[in-house]
Coordinates of C-alpha atoms in Angstrom, one line a residue:
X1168 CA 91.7 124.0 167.7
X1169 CA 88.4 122.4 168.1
X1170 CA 86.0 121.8 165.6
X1171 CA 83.1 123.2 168.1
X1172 CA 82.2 126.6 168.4
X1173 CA 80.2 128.9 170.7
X1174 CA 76.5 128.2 170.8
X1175 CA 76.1 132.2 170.5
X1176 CA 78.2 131.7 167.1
X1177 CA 81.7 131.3 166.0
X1178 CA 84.5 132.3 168.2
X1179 CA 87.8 134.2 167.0
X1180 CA 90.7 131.7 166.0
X1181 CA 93.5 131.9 168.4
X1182 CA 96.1 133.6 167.2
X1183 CA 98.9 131.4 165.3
X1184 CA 96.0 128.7 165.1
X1185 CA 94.9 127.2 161.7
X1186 CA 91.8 129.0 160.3
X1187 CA 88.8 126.9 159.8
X1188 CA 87.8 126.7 156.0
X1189 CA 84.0 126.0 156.9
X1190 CA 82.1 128.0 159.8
X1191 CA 78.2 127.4 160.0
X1192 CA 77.0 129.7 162.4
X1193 CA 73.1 129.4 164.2
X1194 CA 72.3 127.1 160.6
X1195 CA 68.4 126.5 160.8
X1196 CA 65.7 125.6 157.4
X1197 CA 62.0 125.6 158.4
X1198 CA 60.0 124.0 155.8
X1199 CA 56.1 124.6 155.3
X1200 CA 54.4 121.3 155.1
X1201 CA 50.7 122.5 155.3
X1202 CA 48.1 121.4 153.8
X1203 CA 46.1 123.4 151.2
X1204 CA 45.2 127.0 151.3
X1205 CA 41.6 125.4 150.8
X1206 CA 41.9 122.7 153.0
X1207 CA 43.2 125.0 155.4
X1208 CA 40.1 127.4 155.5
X1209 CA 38.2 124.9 155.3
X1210 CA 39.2 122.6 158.1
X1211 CA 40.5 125.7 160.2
X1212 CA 43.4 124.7 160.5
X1213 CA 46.7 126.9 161.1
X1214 CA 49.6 126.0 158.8
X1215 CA 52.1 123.2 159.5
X1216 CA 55.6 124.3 160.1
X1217 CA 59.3 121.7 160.2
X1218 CA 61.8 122.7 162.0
X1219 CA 64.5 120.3 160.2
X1220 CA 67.3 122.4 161.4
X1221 CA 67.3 124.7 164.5
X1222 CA 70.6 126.4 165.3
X1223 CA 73.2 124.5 164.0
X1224 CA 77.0 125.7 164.6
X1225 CA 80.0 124.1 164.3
X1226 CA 83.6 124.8 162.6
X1227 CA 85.8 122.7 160.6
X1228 CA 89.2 122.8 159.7
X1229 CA 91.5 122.9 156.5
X1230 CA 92.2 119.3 155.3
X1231 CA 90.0 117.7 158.7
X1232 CA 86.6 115.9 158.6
X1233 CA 83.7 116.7 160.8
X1234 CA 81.1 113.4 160.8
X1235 CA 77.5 114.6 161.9
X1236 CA 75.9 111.4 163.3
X1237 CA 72.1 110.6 164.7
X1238 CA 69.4 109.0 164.1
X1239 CA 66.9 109.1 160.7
X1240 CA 65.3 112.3 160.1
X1241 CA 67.4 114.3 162.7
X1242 CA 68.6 117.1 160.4
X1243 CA 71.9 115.7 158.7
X1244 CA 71.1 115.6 154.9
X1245 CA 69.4 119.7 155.3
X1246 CA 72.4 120.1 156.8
X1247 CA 74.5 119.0 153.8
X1248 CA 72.1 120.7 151.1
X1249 CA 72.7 124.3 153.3
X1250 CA 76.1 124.2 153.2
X1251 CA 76.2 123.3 149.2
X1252 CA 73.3 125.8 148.7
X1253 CA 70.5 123.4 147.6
X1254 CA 68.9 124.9 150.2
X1255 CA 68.7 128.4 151.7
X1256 CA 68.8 128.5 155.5
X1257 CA 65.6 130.3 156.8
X1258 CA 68.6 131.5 159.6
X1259 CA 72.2 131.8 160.1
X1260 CA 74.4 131.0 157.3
X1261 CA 78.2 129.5 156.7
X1262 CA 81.3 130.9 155.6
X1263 CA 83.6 129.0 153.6
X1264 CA 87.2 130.4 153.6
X1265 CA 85.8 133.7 155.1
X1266 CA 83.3 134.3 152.4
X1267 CA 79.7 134.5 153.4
X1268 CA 78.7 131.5 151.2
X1269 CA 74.9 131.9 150.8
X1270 CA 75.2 135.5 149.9
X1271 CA 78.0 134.7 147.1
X1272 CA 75.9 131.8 146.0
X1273 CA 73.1 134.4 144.7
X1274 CA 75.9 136.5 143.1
X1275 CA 78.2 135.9 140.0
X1276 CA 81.1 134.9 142.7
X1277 CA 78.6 131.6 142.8
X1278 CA 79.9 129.6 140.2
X1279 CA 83.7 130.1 141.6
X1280 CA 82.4 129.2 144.9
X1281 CA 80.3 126.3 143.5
X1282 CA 83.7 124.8 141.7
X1283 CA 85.3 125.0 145.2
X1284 CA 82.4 123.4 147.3
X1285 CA 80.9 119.6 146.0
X1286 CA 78.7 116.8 147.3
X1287 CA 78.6 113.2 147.3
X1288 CA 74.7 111.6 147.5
X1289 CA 74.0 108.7 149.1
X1290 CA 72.4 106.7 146.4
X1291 CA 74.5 106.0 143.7
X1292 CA 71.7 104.5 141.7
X1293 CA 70.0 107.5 142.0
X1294 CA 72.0 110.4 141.6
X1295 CA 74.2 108.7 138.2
X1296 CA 71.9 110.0 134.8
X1297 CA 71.4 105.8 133.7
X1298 CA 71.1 107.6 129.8
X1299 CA 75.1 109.3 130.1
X1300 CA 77.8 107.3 129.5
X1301 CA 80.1 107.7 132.2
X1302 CA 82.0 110.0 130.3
X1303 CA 79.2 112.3 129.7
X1304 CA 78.6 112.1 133.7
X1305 CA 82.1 112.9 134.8
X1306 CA 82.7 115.5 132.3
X1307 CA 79.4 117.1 133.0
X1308 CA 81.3 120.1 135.4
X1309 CA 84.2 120.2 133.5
X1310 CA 81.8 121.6 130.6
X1311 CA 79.7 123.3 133.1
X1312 CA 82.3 125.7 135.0
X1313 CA 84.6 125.5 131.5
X1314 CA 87.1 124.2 133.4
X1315 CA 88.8 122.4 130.2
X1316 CA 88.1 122.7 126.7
X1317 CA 88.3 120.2 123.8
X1318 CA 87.5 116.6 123.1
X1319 CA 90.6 114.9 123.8
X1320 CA 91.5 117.3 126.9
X1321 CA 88.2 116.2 128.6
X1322 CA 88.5 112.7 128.0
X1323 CA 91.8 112.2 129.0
X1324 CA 91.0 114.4 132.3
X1325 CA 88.1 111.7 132.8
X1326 CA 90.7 109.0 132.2
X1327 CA 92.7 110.9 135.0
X1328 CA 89.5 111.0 137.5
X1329 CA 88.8 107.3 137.1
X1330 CA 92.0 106.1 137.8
X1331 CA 92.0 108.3 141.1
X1332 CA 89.1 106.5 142.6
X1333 CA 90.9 103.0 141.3
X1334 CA 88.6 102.6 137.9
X1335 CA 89.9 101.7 134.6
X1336 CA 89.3 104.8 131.4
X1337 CA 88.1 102.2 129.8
X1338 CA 85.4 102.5 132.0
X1339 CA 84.2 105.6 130.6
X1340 CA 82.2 104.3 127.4
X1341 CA 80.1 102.1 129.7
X1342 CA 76.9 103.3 131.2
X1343 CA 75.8 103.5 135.3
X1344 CA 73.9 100.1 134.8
X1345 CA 77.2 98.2 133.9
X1346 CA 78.6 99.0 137.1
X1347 CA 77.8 97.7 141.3
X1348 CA 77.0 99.8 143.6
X1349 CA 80.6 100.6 144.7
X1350 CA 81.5 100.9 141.4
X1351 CA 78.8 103.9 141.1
X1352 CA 79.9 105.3 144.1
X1353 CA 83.5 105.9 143.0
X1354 CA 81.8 107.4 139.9
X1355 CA 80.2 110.1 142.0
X1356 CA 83.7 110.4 143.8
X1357 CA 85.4 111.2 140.4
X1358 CA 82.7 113.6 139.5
X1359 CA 82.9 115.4 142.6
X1360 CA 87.1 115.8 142.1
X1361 CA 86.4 117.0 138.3
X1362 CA 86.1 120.7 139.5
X1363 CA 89.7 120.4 142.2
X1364 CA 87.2 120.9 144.8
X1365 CA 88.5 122.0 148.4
X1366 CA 85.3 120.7 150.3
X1367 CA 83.2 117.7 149.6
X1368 CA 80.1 117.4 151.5
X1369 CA 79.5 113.6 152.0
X1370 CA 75.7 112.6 152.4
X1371 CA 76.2 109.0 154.1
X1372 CA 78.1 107.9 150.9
X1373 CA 78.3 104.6 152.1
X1374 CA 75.0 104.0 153.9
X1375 CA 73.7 101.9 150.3
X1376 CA 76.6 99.6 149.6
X1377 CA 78.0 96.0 151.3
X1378 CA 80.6 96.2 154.2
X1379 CA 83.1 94.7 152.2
X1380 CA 82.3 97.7 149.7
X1381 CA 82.3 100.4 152.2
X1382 CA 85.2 99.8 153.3
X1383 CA 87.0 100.0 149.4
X1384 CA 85.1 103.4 149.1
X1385 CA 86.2 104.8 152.5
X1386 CA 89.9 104.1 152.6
X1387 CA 89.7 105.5 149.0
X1388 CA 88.0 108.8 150.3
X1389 CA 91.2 108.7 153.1
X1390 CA 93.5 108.8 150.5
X1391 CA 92.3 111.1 148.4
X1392 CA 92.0 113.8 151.5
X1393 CA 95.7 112.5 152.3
X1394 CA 96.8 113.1 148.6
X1395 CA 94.6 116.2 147.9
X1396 CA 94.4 118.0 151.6
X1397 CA 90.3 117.8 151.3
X1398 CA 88.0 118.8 154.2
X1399 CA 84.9 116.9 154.7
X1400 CA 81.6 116.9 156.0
X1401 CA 80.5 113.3 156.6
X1402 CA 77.1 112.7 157.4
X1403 CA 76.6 108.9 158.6
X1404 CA 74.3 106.8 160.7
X1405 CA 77.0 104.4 161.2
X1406 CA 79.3 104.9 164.5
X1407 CA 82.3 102.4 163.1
X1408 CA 82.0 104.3 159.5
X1409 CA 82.6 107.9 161.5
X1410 CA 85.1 106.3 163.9
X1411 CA 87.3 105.0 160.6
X1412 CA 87.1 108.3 158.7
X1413 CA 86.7 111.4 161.1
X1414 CA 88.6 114.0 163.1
X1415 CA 85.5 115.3 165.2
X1416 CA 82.0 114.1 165.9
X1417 CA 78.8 115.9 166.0
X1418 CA 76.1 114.4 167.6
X1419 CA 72.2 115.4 166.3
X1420 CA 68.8 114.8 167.5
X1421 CA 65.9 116.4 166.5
X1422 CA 67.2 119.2 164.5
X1423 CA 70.0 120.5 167.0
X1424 CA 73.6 119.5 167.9
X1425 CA 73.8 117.8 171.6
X1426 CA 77.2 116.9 171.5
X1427 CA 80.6 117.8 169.5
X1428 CA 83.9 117.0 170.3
X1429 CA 87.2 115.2 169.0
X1430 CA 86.5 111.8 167.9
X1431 CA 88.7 110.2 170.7
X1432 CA 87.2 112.0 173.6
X1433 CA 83.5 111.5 172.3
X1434 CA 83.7 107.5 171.5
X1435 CA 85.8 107.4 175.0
X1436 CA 83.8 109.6 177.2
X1437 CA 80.4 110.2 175.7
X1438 CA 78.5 113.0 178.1
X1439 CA 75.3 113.3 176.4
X1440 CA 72.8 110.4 177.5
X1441 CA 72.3 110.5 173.5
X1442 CA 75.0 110.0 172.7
X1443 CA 76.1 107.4 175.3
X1444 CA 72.8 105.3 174.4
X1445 CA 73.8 105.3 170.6
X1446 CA 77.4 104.1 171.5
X1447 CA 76.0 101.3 173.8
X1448 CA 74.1 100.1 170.8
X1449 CA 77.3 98.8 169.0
X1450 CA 78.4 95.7 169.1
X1451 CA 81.6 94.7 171.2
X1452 CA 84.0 92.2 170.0
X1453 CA 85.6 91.8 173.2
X1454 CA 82.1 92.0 175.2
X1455 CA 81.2 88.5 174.2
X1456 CA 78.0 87.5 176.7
X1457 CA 77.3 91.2 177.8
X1458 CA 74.0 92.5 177.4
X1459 CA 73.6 95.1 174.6
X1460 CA 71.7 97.9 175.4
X1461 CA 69.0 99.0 172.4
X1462 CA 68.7 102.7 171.5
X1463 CA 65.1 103.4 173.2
X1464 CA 62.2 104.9 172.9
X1465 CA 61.3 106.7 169.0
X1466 CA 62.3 110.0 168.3
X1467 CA 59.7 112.5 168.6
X1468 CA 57.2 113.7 165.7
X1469 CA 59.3 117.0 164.2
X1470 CA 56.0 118.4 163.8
X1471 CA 55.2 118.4 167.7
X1472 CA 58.6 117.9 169.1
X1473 CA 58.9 117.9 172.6
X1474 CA 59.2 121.3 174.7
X1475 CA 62.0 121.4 176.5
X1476 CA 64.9 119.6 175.7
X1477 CA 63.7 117.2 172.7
X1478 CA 65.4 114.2 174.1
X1479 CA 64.1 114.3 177.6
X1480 CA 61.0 112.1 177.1
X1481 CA 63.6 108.9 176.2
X1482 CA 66.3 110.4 178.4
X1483 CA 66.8 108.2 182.5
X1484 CA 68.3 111.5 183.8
X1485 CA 65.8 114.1 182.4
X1486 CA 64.0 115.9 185.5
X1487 CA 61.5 118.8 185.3
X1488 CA 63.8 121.6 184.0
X1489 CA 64.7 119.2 181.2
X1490 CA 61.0 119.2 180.3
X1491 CA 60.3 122.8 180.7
X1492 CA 63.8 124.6 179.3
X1493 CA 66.2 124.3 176.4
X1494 CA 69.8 123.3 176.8
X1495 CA 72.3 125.2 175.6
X1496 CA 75.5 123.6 173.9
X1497 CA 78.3 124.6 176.5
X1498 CA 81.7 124.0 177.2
X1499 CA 82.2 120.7 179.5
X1500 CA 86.2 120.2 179.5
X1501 CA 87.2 118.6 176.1
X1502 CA 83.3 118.9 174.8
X1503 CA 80.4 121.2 174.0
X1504 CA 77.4 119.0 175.6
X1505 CA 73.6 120.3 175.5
X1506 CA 72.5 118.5 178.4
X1507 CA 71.1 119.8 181.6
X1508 CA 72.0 116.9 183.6
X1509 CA 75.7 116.9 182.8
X1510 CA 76.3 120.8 183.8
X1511 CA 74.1 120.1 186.6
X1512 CA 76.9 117.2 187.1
X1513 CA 73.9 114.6 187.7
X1514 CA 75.8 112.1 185.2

């Protein structure tokens, strides 16, 4: 069963089909970025509105991993925070395991729902306390949802954690400072597992560390879904990090998805123009002397995107109905493609 759903909103499984654990449906977060109330009268200007996320929808699977890809500032970290509840979407909403999530996170059915939903950060300098000893920092949930009570329970659950994400529990007298980046980032890891989570949200977990260390910190991430049957959301920038670790691909641009589909059939028949002009960008090994094709153009200002669809001022195919009308993310054989040009069969 594919990972994509029905622009209009989630489809009904087929029957004998696995349920999908995760279903965002129509996700969008609008933030107000205006200026002062003051300034505002003042100036006379009307307030200043981001659309960071417009109608996001997509499905993922028990035990599968879903990589949003695209470029900086094109929606995928609000995405992560909706679907944790650090943010509320402004539309839409997700279910996780057929519980309306956002409505159970405002409820006492939160904190159970919290324990079975937990996010990775990007910076591991950033999101470890530097005062904690990494003790303190790993056992922080296990207190918090009173999972385990204790001295000696919690520390040899710690002990347990570490050694999961291949760290010693001696490790856990040391502080964040004492530790590499990769070293950090496994820290995060171990304090995402302390709650037996079911879904991790991964916010480009590997998008701050050395190759050579990505690599440690995404076949470790493999293992543990192997080992623990975890579903992910993997948000990355980085096509040969979300060809390693995922099952489906979701292309973003601007706020909205252009392209999802199963991670063979998108890096071996890419429809969107987008998406095509962000796998040309990769470097071939076996393409020695061939002309690499640069992503062009800049992405538009979210504050004035363009009307239409947003890609069409960078896009060769885009004609005047791309300029003046919104695509739609349809059905195109093994994909779901938001393109005029490809159900129009120009490309």
């Amino acid at each position: 069963m594919s990972a994509a759903v029905m622009a209009k909103g989630p489809q009904p499984s087929v029957a004998g089909a696995a349920k999908p654990l995760v279903v965002a449906h129509d996700l969008a977060k609008t933030f107000d970025v205006s200026a002062p109330w003051l300034n505002r009268v003042l100036e006379r200007k009307p307030r200043t509105l981001l659309h960071a996320v417009d109608g996001v929808s997509f499905e993922i699977e028990r035990g599968k991993t879903l990589a949003l890809v695209g470029e900086s500032g094109c929606g995928k970290s609000t995405v992560a925070r909706l679907l944790v509840g650090l943010y509320e979407p402004t539309r839409g909403g997700m279910h996780f395991d057929g519980q309306d999530a956002h409505a159970a996170f405002k409820t006492s059915d939160g904190r159970k729902l919290r324990k079975r939903i937990q996010m990775i950060f990007q910076d591991p300098y950033a999101s470890l306390n530097p005062r904690w000893i990494v003790e303190d920092i790993i056992a922080e949930p296990l207190h918090e949802h009173g999972i385990l009570s204790g001295k000696d329970a919690i520390k040899a659950r710690v002990g347990e954690l570490l050694q999961s994400v291949g760290l010693s529990p001696l490790d856990m007298v040391k502080y964040p400072h004492q530790f590499s980046g990769g070293q950090r980032q496994r820290i995060s890891i171990a304090r995402a597992l302390a709650t037996a989570p079911e879904f991790l949200v991964c916010d480009e977990p590997t998008s701050a560390l050395d190759v050579s260390v990505q690599a440690q910190v995404l076949n470790i991430m493999k293992d543990l879904q192997r080992e623990r049957g975890l579903t992910y959301l993997f948000i990355s920038h980085n096509l040969a990090v979300v060809r390693h670790v995922s099952d489906q691909v979701g292309v973003m641009y601007l706020g909205r998805l252009v392209e999802l589909a199963d991670k063979a059939e998108l890096f071996a028949r890419p429809r969107h123009p987008y998406t095509r002009m962000l796998l040309d960008a990769i470097p071939q090994m076996h393409a020695t002397g061939r002309a690499r094709t640069p992503v062009q153009g800049e992405v538009p200002n979210p504050l004035n995107p363009p009307t239409g669809c947003a890609f069409h001022p960078r896009c060769p195919h885009a004609n005047a109905r791309c300029s003046a009308e919104r695509p739609a993310l349809l059905n195109t054989g093994a994909a779901r493609v938001a393109c005029h040009a490809v159900e129009e069969g120009r490309i």
